[in-house]
């Protein structure tokens, strides 16, 4: 791989605090090990040039984590000065990383895909790319609608739509030219949605299992899922 990877770890994790209150969400324990361990083990197999953790809330926990994890030459923290939102965090990361593209992942979800394929699609078409995944019920996540060729996103639907459909996995190949030069904003609403309206956001369809630990019930499901693989 040639593209640096940024894992967004700055969220407050308010919906998970009833079961995980002593650490940021990406460090929540899954069968005794931090969830971030699982993500990093997968990501390191792709041999990206550099991995960055974009952190904010309880940033000191990530500093301690990396000291224990090692690989300081490969993994680096980017600490947000204030709560920036997903779009603001990506914009802030581009200021530290001198490349025209980044691969972005959420630090609280897992989708078992080959990131090199996402990089290939983005590089080939010189386009930002979003990974979408089919789930039984899209009501908690919102729904992603594709064009008739299944190659581009044409719309993002709000949460609440029940039934099977495609969701945003929080994995992206993003070009710097597509990112707003603003301090704090939502990536999906203020970058991805406008790109989809202009037919400029390519979709990569994943058929992998999608795991999100954002709420207590899904956090519990993750314990069983990772125990069995």
Coordinates of N, CA and C in Angstrom, one line a residue:
X1 N 0.8 -1.2 0.0 CA 0.0 0.0 0.0 C 0.9 1.2 0.0
X2 N 0.4 2.3 -0.6 CA 1.1 3.6 -0.7 C 0.3 4.7 0.1
X3 N -0.9 4.4 0.5 CA -1.7 5.4 1.2 C -1.7 5.3 2.7
X4 N -1.4 6.4 3.4 CA -1.5 6.4 4.9 C -2.9 6.1 5.4
X5 N -3.0 5.5 6.5 CA -4.3 5.2 7.1 C -4.5 6.0 8.4
X6 N -5.7 6.6 8.5 CA -6.1 7.3 9.7 C -7.3 6.6 10.4
X7 N -7.1 6.3 11.6 CA -8.2 5.7 12.4 C -8.8 6.8 13.3
X8 N -10.1 7.1 13.1 CA -10.8 8.1 13.9 C -11.2 7.6 15.3
X9 N -10.5 8.1 16.3 CA -10.7 7.6 17.7 C -11.1 8.7 18.6
X10 N -11.6 9.8 18.1 CA -11.9 11.0 18.9 C -13.2 11.1 19.6
X11 N -14.1 10.1 19.3 CA -15.5 10.2 19.8 C -15.6 10.1 21.3
X12 N -16.7 10.6 21.8 CA -17.0 10.6 23.2 C -17.5 9.3 23.8
X13 N -18.1 8.5 22.9 CA -18.6 7.2 23.3 C -19.7 7.2 24.3
X14 N -20.6 8.2 24.3 CA -21.6 8.4 25.3 C -22.6 7.3 25.4
X15 N -22.9 6.7 24.2 CA -23.9 5.6 24.3 C -23.4 4.3 24.9
X16 N -22.1 4.2 25.0 CA -21.5 3.0 25.5 C -21.1 3.1 27.0
X17 N -21.2 4.3 27.5 CA -20.7 4.5 28.9 C -21.3 3.7 30.0
X18 N -22.5 3.2 29.8 CA -23.1 2.4 30.8 C -22.4 1.1 31.0
X19 N -21.6 0.7 30.1 CA -20.8 -0.6 30.2 C -19.3 -0.3 30.1
X20 N -18.9 0.8 29.5 CA -17.5 1.1 29.3 C -17.3 2.6 29.7
X21 N -16.8 2.9 30.9 CA -16.8 4.3 31.3 C -15.3 4.7 31.7
X22 N -14.4 3.8 31.7 CA -13.1 4.1 32.2 C -12.1 4.3 31.1
X23 N -12.5 4.3 29.8 CA -11.6 4.3 28.7 C -12.3 4.8 27.4
X24 N -11.7 5.3 26.4 CA -12.3 5.7 25.2 C -12.8 4.4 24.4
X25 N -13.8 4.6 23.6 CA -14.5 3.5 23.0 C -13.6 2.5 22.2
X26 N -12.6 3.0 21.4 CA -11.7 2.1 20.7 C -10.9 1.2 21.6
X27 N -10.7 1.6 22.8 CA -10.0 0.8 23.8 C -10.8 -0.1 24.6
X28 N -12.1 -0.1 24.4 CA -13.0 -1.1 25.1 C -12.6 -2.5 24.9
X29 N -12.6 -3.3 26.0 CA -12.1 -4.6 26.0 C -13.0 -5.6 25.3
X30 N -12.5 -6.4 24.4 CA -13.2 -7.4 23.7 C -12.5 -8.7 24.1
X31 N -13.1 -9.5 24.9 CA -12.5 -10.7 25.5 C -11.2 -10.5 26.1
X32 N -11.0 -9.3 26.8 CA -9.8 -9.1 27.5 C -8.8 -8.3 26.8
X33 N -9.0 -7.9 25.5 CA -8.0 -7.1 24.8 C -8.7 -5.9 24.1
X34 N -8.0 -4.8 24.0 CA -8.6 -3.6 23.4 C -9.1 -3.8 22.0
X35 N -10.3 -3.3 21.7 CA -10.8 -3.4 20.3 C -9.8 -2.9 19.3
X36 N -9.1 -1.9 19.6 CA -8.1 -1.3 18.7 C -7.0 -2.3 18.4
X37 N -6.7 -3.3 19.2 CA -5.8 -4.3 18.9 C -6.2 -5.1 17.7
X38 N -7.5 -5.4 17.6 CA -8.1 -6.2 16.5 C -8.0 -5.4 15.2
X39 N -8.3 -4.1 15.3 CA -8.2 -3.3 14.1 C -6.8 -3.2 13.6
X40 N -5.8 -2.9 14.5 CA -4.4 -2.7 14.1 C -3.8 -4.0 13.6
X41 N -4.2 -5.1 14.2 CA -3.6 -6.4 13.7 C -4.0 -6.6 12.2
X42 N -5.3 -6.3 11.9 CA -5.7 -6.4 10.5 C -5.0 -5.4 9.6
X43 N -5.0 -4.1 10.0 CA -4.4 -3.1 9.2 C -3.0 -3.3 9.0
X44 N -2.2 -3.7 9.9 CA -0.8 -3.9 9.8 C -0.4 -4.9 8.7
X45 N -1.4 -5.8 8.5 CA -1.1 -6.8 7.5 C -1.0 -6.3 6.0
X46 N -1.6 -5.1 5.9 CA -1.6 -4.4 4.5 C -0.3 -3.6 4.2
X47 N 0.5 -3.4 5.3 CA 1.8 -2.8 5.1 C 1.6 -1.3 4.6
X48 N 0.7 -0.6 5.2 CA 0.6 0.8 4.8 C 1.8 1.6 5.3
X49 N 2.2 2.7 4.6 CA 3.4 3.4 5.0 C 3.4 4.0 6.4
X50 N 2.2 4.3 6.9 CA 2.0 4.9 8.2 C 0.6 4.8 8.7
X51 N 0.4 4.6 10.0 CA -1.0 4.6 10.5 C -1.0 5.7 11.6
X52 N -2.1 6.4 11.5 CA -2.3 7.5 12.5 C -3.6 7.3 13.3
X53 N -3.5 7.6 14.5 CA -4.7 7.5 15.4 C -5.1 9.0 15.7
X54 N -6.3 9.4 15.2 CA -6.8 10.7 15.4 C -7.6 10.7 16.7
X55 N -7.1 11.3 17.8 CA -7.6 11.2 19.1 C -8.0 12.5 19.7
X56 N -8.9 12.5 20.7 CA -9.3 13.7 21.4 C -9.7 13.4 22.8
X57 N -10.8 12.8 23.0 CA -11.3 12.4 24.3 C -10.4 11.4 24.9
X58 N -10.0 11.6 26.2 CA -9.1 10.7 26.9 C -7.9 10.3 26.1
X59 N -7.2 11.3 25.5 CA -6.1 11.1 24.6 C -4.9 10.4 25.4
X60 N -4.8 10.7 26.6 CA -3.7 10.1 27.4 C -3.8 8.6 27.4
X61 N -5.0 8.0 27.3 CA -5.2 6.6 27.3 C -4.5 6.0 26.1
X62 N -4.6 6.7 24.9 CA -4.0 6.2 23.7 C -2.5 6.3 23.8
X63 N -2.0 7.3 24.4 CA -0.5 7.5 24.6 C 0.0 6.3 25.4
X64 N -0.7 5.9 26.4 CA -0.3 4.8 27.2 C -0.4 3.5 26.4
X65 N -1.5 3.4 25.7 CA -1.7 2.2 24.9 C -0.6 2.0 23.8
X66 N -0.2 3.0 23.1 CA 0.8 2.9 22.1 C 2.2 2.5 22.8
X67 N 2.4 3.0 23.9 CA 3.7 2.7 24.6 C 3.7 1.2 24.9
X68 N 2.6 0.6 25.2 CA 2.5 -0.8 25.5 C 2.5 -1.6 24.2
X69 N 1.8 -1.1 23.2 CA 1.7 -1.8 21.9 C 3.0 -1.8 21.1
X70 N 3.8 -0.8 21.2 CA 5.0 -0.7 20.4 C 4.8 -0.2 19.0
X71 N 5.8 -0.4 18.1 CA 5.7 0.0 16.7 C 5.6 1.5 16.6
X72 N 6.3 2.2 17.4 CA 6.2 3.7 17.4 C 6.6 4.3 16.1
X73 N 7.4 3.6 15.4 CA 7.8 4.2 14.1 C 6.8 4.0 13.0
X74 N 5.8 3.1 13.3 CA 4.7 2.8 12.3 C 3.4 3.5 12.7
X75 N 3.2 3.7 14.0 CA 1.9 4.2 14.4 C 2.1 5.6 15.2
X76 N 1.3 6.6 14.8 CA 1.5 7.9 15.4 C 0.2 8.5 15.8
X77 N 0.2 9.3 16.9 CA -1.0 9.9 17.3 C -1.1 11.3 16.7
X78 N -2.4 11.7 16.3 CA -2.7 13.1 16.0 C -3.8 13.5 17.0
X79 N -3.5 14.5 17.8 CA -4.4 14.9 18.9 C -5.2 16.1 18.4
X80 N -6.5 16.0 18.4 CA -7.3 17.1 18.0 C -7.3 18.2 19.1
X81 N -7.2 19.4 18.7 CA -7.1 20.5 19.8 C -8.5 20.7 20.4
X82 N -9.5 20.5 19.7 CA -10.9 20.5 20.2 C -11.7 19.5 19.5
X83 N -13.0 19.3 20.0 CA -13.8 18.3 19.3 C -14.1 18.8 17.9
X84 N -13.7 18.0 16.9 CA -13.7 18.5 15.5 C -14.8 17.8 14.7
X85 N -15.4 16.7 15.1 CA -16.3 16.0 14.3 C -15.5 15.2 13.3
X86 N -16.2 14.3 12.6 CA -15.4 13.4 11.7 C -14.8 14.2 10.5
X87 N -15.5 15.1 9.9 CA -14.9 15.9 8.8 C -13.8 16.7 9.3
X88 N -13.9 17.4 10.4 CA -12.9 18.2 10.9 C -11.6 17.5 11.3
X89 N -11.8 16.2 11.8 CA -10.7 15.4 12.1 C -9.9 15.0 10.9
X90 N -10.6 14.7 9.8 CA -9.9 14.3 8.5 C -9.2 15.5 8.0
X91 N -9.8 16.7 8.0 CA -9.2 17.9 7.5 C -7.9 18.2 8.4
X92 N -8.0 18.0 9.7 CA -6.9 18.2 10.6 C -5.7 17.2 10.3
X93 N -6.1 16.0 10.0 CA -5.1 15.0 9.6 C -4.3 15.3 8.4
X94 N -5.0 15.8 7.4 CA -4.4 16.2 6.1 C -3.3 17.3 6.3
X95 N -3.5 18.1 7.4 CA -2.5 19.2 7.6 C -1.2 18.6 8.1
X96 N -1.2 17.4 8.7 CA -0.1 16.7 9.2 C 0.5 15.7 8.2
X97 N -0.3 15.3 7.3 CA 0.1 14.2 6.4 C 0.2 14.7 5.0
X98 N 1.4 14.7 4.4 CA 1.6 15.4 3.1 C 1.4 14.4 2.0
X99 N 0.1 14.0 1.8 CA -0.3 13.1 0.7 C -1.6 13.7 0.1
X100 N -1.9 13.3 -1.1 CA -3.2 13.7 -1.7 C -4.4 12.8 -1.3
X101 N -4.1 11.7 -0.7 CA -5.2 10.8 -0.3 C -4.9 10.2 1.1
X102 N -6.0 9.8 1.7 CA -5.9 9.0 3.0 C -7.0 7.9 3.0
X103 N -6.7 6.9 3.6 CA -7.7 5.9 3.9 C -8.2 6.1 5.4
X104 N -9.5 6.2 5.6 CA -10.0 6.5 6.9 C -10.8 5.4 7.4
X105 N -10.7 5.1 8.7 CA -11.5 4.1 9.3 C -12.1 4.6 10.6
X106 N -13.2 4.2 11.0 CA -13.7 4.5 12.4 C -13.1 3.5 13.4
X107 N -12.8 4.1 14.5 CA -12.1 3.3 15.6 C -13.0 2.4 16.4
X108 N -14.3 2.4 16.1 CA -15.3 1.6 16.8 C -16.1 0.6 16.0
X109 N -15.5 0.3 14.8 CA -16.2 -0.7 14.0 C -15.2 -1.5 13.2
X110 N -15.6 -2.7 12.7 CA -14.8 -3.6 12.0 C -15.5 -4.2 10.8
X111 N -14.8 -4.2 9.7 CA -15.3 -4.8 8.5 C -14.1 -5.5 7.8
X112 N -14.2 -6.8 7.6 CA -13.1 -7.6 7.2 C -12.9 -7.5 5.7
X113 N -12.3 -6.4 5.3 CA -12.0 -6.2 3.8 C -10.5 -5.9 3.6
X114 N -10.1 -6.1 2.4 CA -8.8 -5.8 2.0 C -8.6 -4.3 1.6
X115 N -8.0 -3.5 2.4 CA -7.9 -2.1 2.1 C -7.1 -1.8 0.9
X116 N -6.3 -2.7 0.4 CA -5.6 -2.5 -0.8 C -6.5 -2.4 -2.0
X117 N -7.6 -3.1 -2.0 CA -8.6 -3.0 -3.0 C -9.3 -1.6 -3.1
X118 N -9.5 -1.1 -1.9 CA -10.1 0.3 -1.8 C -9.2 1.3 -2.4
X119 N -7.9 1.1 -2.1 CA -6.9 2.0 -2.6 C -6.8 1.9 -4.1
X120 N -6.9 0.7 -4.7 CA -6.8 0.5 -6.1 C -7.9 1.2 -6.8
X121 N -9.2 1.1 -6.3 CA -10.3 1.7 -6.9 C -10.2 3.2 -6.9
X122 N -9.8 3.8 -5.7 CA -9.6 5.2 -5.6 C -8.5 5.8 -6.5
X123 N -7.4 5.0 -6.6 CA -6.3 5.5 -7.5 C -6.7 5.4 -9.0
X124 N -7.3 4.3 -9.3 CA -7.7 4.1 -10.7 C -8.6 5.2 -11.3
X125 N -9.6 5.5 -10.5 CA -10.6 6.5 -10.9 C -10.4 7.9 -10.4
X126 N -9.3 8.1 -9.6 CA -9.0 9.4 -9.1 C -10.3 10.0 -8.4
X127 N -10.9 9.1 -7.5 CA -12.1 9.5 -6.9 C -12.1 9.0 -5.4
X128 N -12.9 9.8 -4.6 CA -13.1 9.3 -3.3 C -14.0 8.1 -3.3
X129 N -13.8 7.2 -2.3 CA -14.5 5.9 -2.3 C -15.1 5.7 -0.9
X130 N -16.3 5.1 -0.8 CA -16.9 4.7 0.4 C -17.2 3.2 0.4
X131 N -16.9 2.5 1.5 CA -17.2 1.1 1.6 C -18.6 1.0 2.2
X132 N -19.4 0.2 1.5 CA -20.8 0.0 2.0 C -21.0 -1.5 2.2
X133 N -21.9 -1.9 3.1 CA -22.0 -3.3 3.4 C -23.5 -3.6 3.6
X134 N -24.0 -4.7 3.2 CA -25.3 -5.1 3.4 C -25.6 -5.7 4.8
X135 N -26.7 -5.2 5.4 CA -27.1 -5.7 6.8 C -28.6 -6.0 6.7
X136 N -29.0 -6.8 7.7 CA -30.4 -7.2 7.8 C -31.3 -6.1 8.1
X137 N -30.9 -5.1 8.9 CA -31.8 -4.0 9.3 C -30.9 -2.7 9.3
X138 N -31.3 -1.8 8.5 CA -30.5 -0.5 8.4 C -31.0 0.6 9.3
X139 N -32.0 0.3 10.2 CA -32.6 1.3 10.9 C -31.7 2.1 11.9
X140 N -30.7 1.4 12.4 CA -29.8 2.1 13.4 C -28.7 2.9 12.7
X141 N -28.4 2.6 11.5 CA -27.3 3.1 10.8 C -27.6 4.2 9.8
X142 N -28.8 4.2 9.2 CA -29.1 4.9 8.0 C -28.8 4.1 6.8
X143 N -29.2 4.5 5.7 CA -29.1 3.6 4.5 C -28.4 4.4 3.4
X144 N -27.6 3.7 2.6 CA -26.9 4.2 1.4 C -27.5 3.7 0.2
X145 N -27.9 4.6 -0.7 CA -28.5 4.2 -2.0 C -27.5 4.4 -3.1
X146 N -27.4 3.4 -4.0 CA -26.5 3.4 -5.1 C -27.2 3.7 -6.4
X147 N -26.5 4.1 -7.4 CA -27.1 4.3 -8.8 C -27.3 2.9 -9.4
X148 N -27.9 3.0 -10.6 CA -28.3 1.7 -11.3 C -27.2 0.8 -11.6
X149 N -26.0 1.4 -11.8 CA -24.8 0.6 -12.1 C -24.1 0.0 -10.8
X150 N -24.6 0.4 -9.6 CA -24.0 0.0 -8.4 C -22.6 0.4 -8.2
X151 N -22.2 1.5 -8.9 CA -20.8 2.0 -8.8 C -20.7 3.3 -8.1
X152 N -21.7 4.1 -7.9 CA -21.6 5.4 -7.2 C -22.8 5.5 -6.2
X153 N -22.5 6.2 -5.1 CA -23.5 6.6 -4.2 C -24.4 7.7 -4.7
X154 N -25.7 7.6 -4.6 CA -26.6 8.6 -5.1 C -27.3 9.3 -4.0
X155 N -27.4 8.6 -2.8 CA -28.1 9.3 -1.7 C -27.8 8.6 -0.4
X156 N -27.9 9.4 0.7 CA -27.8 8.9 2.1 C -29.1 9.1 2.8
X157 N -29.7 8.0 3.3 CA -31.0 8.1 3.9 C -30.8 8.2 5.5
X158 N -31.7 8.9 6.2 CA -31.5 9.0 7.6 C -31.8 7.7 8.3
X159 N -31.5 7.6 9.6 CA -31.8 6.4 10.4 C -33.3 6.2 10.5
X160 N -33.7 4.9 10.7 CA -35.1 4.7 10.9 C -35.7 3.8 9.8
X161 N -35.0 3.6 8.7 CA -35.6 2.7 7.6 C -35.3 1.3 8.0
X162 N -36.3 0.5 8.2 CA -36.1 -0.9 8.5 C -35.9 -1.8 7.3
X163 N -35.4 -3.0 7.5 CA -35.2 -3.9 6.4 C -33.8 -3.9 5.9
X164 N -33.5 -4.9 5.0 CA -32.2 -5.1 4.5 C -31.8 -4.0 3.6
X165 N -30.5 -3.6 3.6 CA -30.0 -2.6 2.8 C -28.6 -2.4 3.0
X166 N -28.0 -1.4 2.3 CA -26.6 -1.0 2.4 C -26.4 0.1 3.4
X167 N -25.3 -0.1 4.2 CA -25.0 1.0 5.2 C -23.5 1.4 4.9
X168 N -23.2 2.6 5.5 CA -21.9 3.1 5.5 C -21.1 2.4 6.6
X169 N -19.9 1.8 6.2 CA -19.1 1.1 7.2 C -18.1 2.0 7.9
X170 N -18.0 3.3 7.4 CA -17.0 4.2 8.0 C -15.6 3.9 7.5
X171 N -15.5 3.3 6.4 CA -14.2 3.1 5.7 C -14.2 3.9 4.4
X172 N -13.2 4.7 4.2 CA -13.2 5.6 3.0 C -11.8 5.7 2.4
X173 N -11.7 5.9 1.2 CA -10.5 6.5 0.5 C -10.9 7.9 0.1
X174 N -10.2 8.9 0.7 CA -10.6 10.3 0.5 C -9.5 11.1 -0.1
X175 N -9.9 11.9 -1.1 CA -8.9 12.8 -1.8 C -9.0 14.1 -1.1
X176 N -7.8 14.7 -0.9 CA -7.7 16.0 -0.2 C -8.6 17.1 -0.9
X177 N -8.7 17.0 -2.2 CA -9.4 18.0 -2.9 C -10.9 18.0 -2.5
X178 N -11.4 16.9 -2.0 CA -12.8 16.8 -1.6 C -13.2 17.2 -0.2
X179 N -12.1 17.5 0.6 CA -12.3 17.8 2.0 C -12.5 19.3 2.2
X180 N -13.5 19.7 3.0 CA -13.7 21.1 3.2 C -12.6 21.7 4.1
X181 N -12.3 22.9 3.8 CA -11.3 23.6 4.6 C -11.9 24.3 5.8
X182 N -12.5 23.5 6.7 CA -13.2 24.1 7.8 C -12.7 23.3 9.1
X183 N -13.0 23.9 10.2 CA -12.4 23.4 11.5 C -13.2 22.2 12.0
X184 N -14.5 22.3 12.0 CA -15.3 21.3 12.6 C -16.6 21.1 11.8
X185 N -16.8 19.8 11.4 CA -18.0 19.5 10.6 C -18.2 18.0 10.5
X186 N -19.3 17.6 9.9 CA -19.6 16.2 9.7 C -19.1 15.7 8.4
X187 N -18.4 14.7 8.3 CA -17.9 14.1 7.1 C -19.0 13.7 6.2
X188 N -20.0 12.9 6.7 CA -21.0 12.4 5.9 C -22.0 13.4 5.4
X189 N -22.4 14.4 6.2 CA -23.3 15.4 5.8 C -22.7 16.5 4.9
X190 N -21.5 16.9 5.2 CA -21.0 18.1 4.5 C -19.9 17.7 3.4
X191 N -19.5 16.5 3.3 CA -18.5 16.1 2.3 C -19.1 15.0 1.4
X192 N -19.5 13.9 2.0 CA -19.9 12.7 1.3 C -21.3 12.9 0.6
X193 N -22.2 13.5 1.3 CA -23.6 13.8 0.7 C -23.5 14.7 -0.5
X194 N -22.8 15.8 -0.4 CA -22.6 16.6 -1.6 C -21.9 15.9 -2.8
X195 N -20.9 15.1 -2.5 CA -20.2 14.4 -3.5 C -21.2 13.4 -4.2
X196 N -22.0 12.8 -3.4 CA -23.0 11.8 -4.0 C -24.0 12.5 -4.9
X197 N -24.4 13.7 -4.6 CA -25.3 14.5 -5.4 C -24.7 14.8 -6.8
X198 N -23.3 15.0 -6.7 CA -22.6 15.3 -8.0 C -22.1 14.1 -8.7
X199 N -22.5 12.9 -8.2 CA -22.1 11.6 -8.8 C -20.6 11.5 -8.8
X200 N -19.9 11.9 -7.7 CA -18.5 11.9 -7.6 C -18.0 11.0 -6.5
X201 N -18.9 10.2 -5.9 CA -18.5 9.3 -4.8 C -18.7 7.8 -5.2
X202 N -17.6 7.1 -5.4 CA -17.7 5.7 -5.8 C -18.0 4.9 -4.6
X203 N -18.6 3.8 -4.9 CA -19.0 2.8 -3.8 C -18.2 1.5 -4.0
X204 N -17.7 1.0 -2.9 CA -17.1 -0.4 -2.9 C -18.0 -1.2 -2.1
X205 N -18.6 -2.3 -2.6 CA -19.6 -3.1 -1.9 C -18.9 -4.2 -1.2
X206 N -19.0 -4.3 0.1 CA -18.4 -5.4 0.8 C -19.5 -6.4 1.2
X207 N -19.1 -7.7 1.2 CA -20.0 -8.7 1.7 C -19.5 -9.4 3.0
X208 N -18.7 -8.6 3.7 CA -18.1 -9.1 5.0 C -19.1 -8.8 6.1
X209 N -18.8 -9.5 7.2 CA -19.5 -9.2 8.5 C -19.1 -7.8 9.0
X210 N -20.1 -7.0 9.4 CA -19.8 -5.7 9.9 C -20.1 -5.7 11.4
X211 N -19.1 -5.2 12.2 CA -19.3 -5.2 13.6 C -19.1 -3.8 14.1
X212 N -20.0 -3.3 14.9 CA -19.9 -2.0 15.5 C -20.1 -2.1 17.0
X213 N -19.3 -1.5 17.8 CA -19.4 -1.6 19.3 C -20.0 -0.3 19.9
X214 N -20.7 0.5 19.1 CA -21.1 1.8 19.6 C -22.2 1.8 20.7
X215 N -23.0 0.7 20.8 CA -24.0 0.6 21.8 C -23.8 -0.7 22.6
X216 N -24.3 -0.8 23.9 CA -24.1 -2.0 24.7 C -24.5 -3.3 24.1
X217 N -25.6 -3.3 23.4 CA -26.0 -4.6 22.8 C -25.1 -5.1 21.7
X218 N -24.6 -4.2 20.9 CA -23.6 -4.5 19.8 C -22.2 -4.8 20.4
X219 N -21.9 -4.1 21.5 CA -20.7 -4.4 22.2 C -20.7 -5.9 22.7
X220 N -21.8 -6.3 23.2 CA -21.9 -7.7 23.7 C -21.8 -8.7 22.5
X221 N -22.5 -8.3 21.4 CA -22.4 -9.2 20.2 C -20.9 -9.3 19.7
X222 N -20.2 -8.3 19.9 CA -18.8 -8.3 19.4 C -17.9 -9.3 20.2
X223 N -18.3 -9.4 21.5 CA -17.6 -10.4 22.4 C -17.7 -11.8 21.8
X224 N -18.9 -12.2 21.4 CA -19.1 -13.5 20.8 C -18.5 -13.6 19.4
X225 N -18.7 -12.6 18.6 CA -18.2 -12.7 17.2 C -16.7 -12.9 17.2
X226 N -15.9 -12.1 18.0 CA -14.4 -12.3 17.9 C -14.0 -13.5 18.7
X227 N -14.8 -14.0 19.6 CA -14.4 -15.2 20.3 C -14.4 -16.4 19.3
X228 N -15.3 -16.3 18.3 CA -15.5 -17.4 17.4 C -14.7 -17.4 16.2
X229 N -13.8 -16.4 16.0 CA -13.0 -16.3 14.8 C -11.6 -16.3 15.1

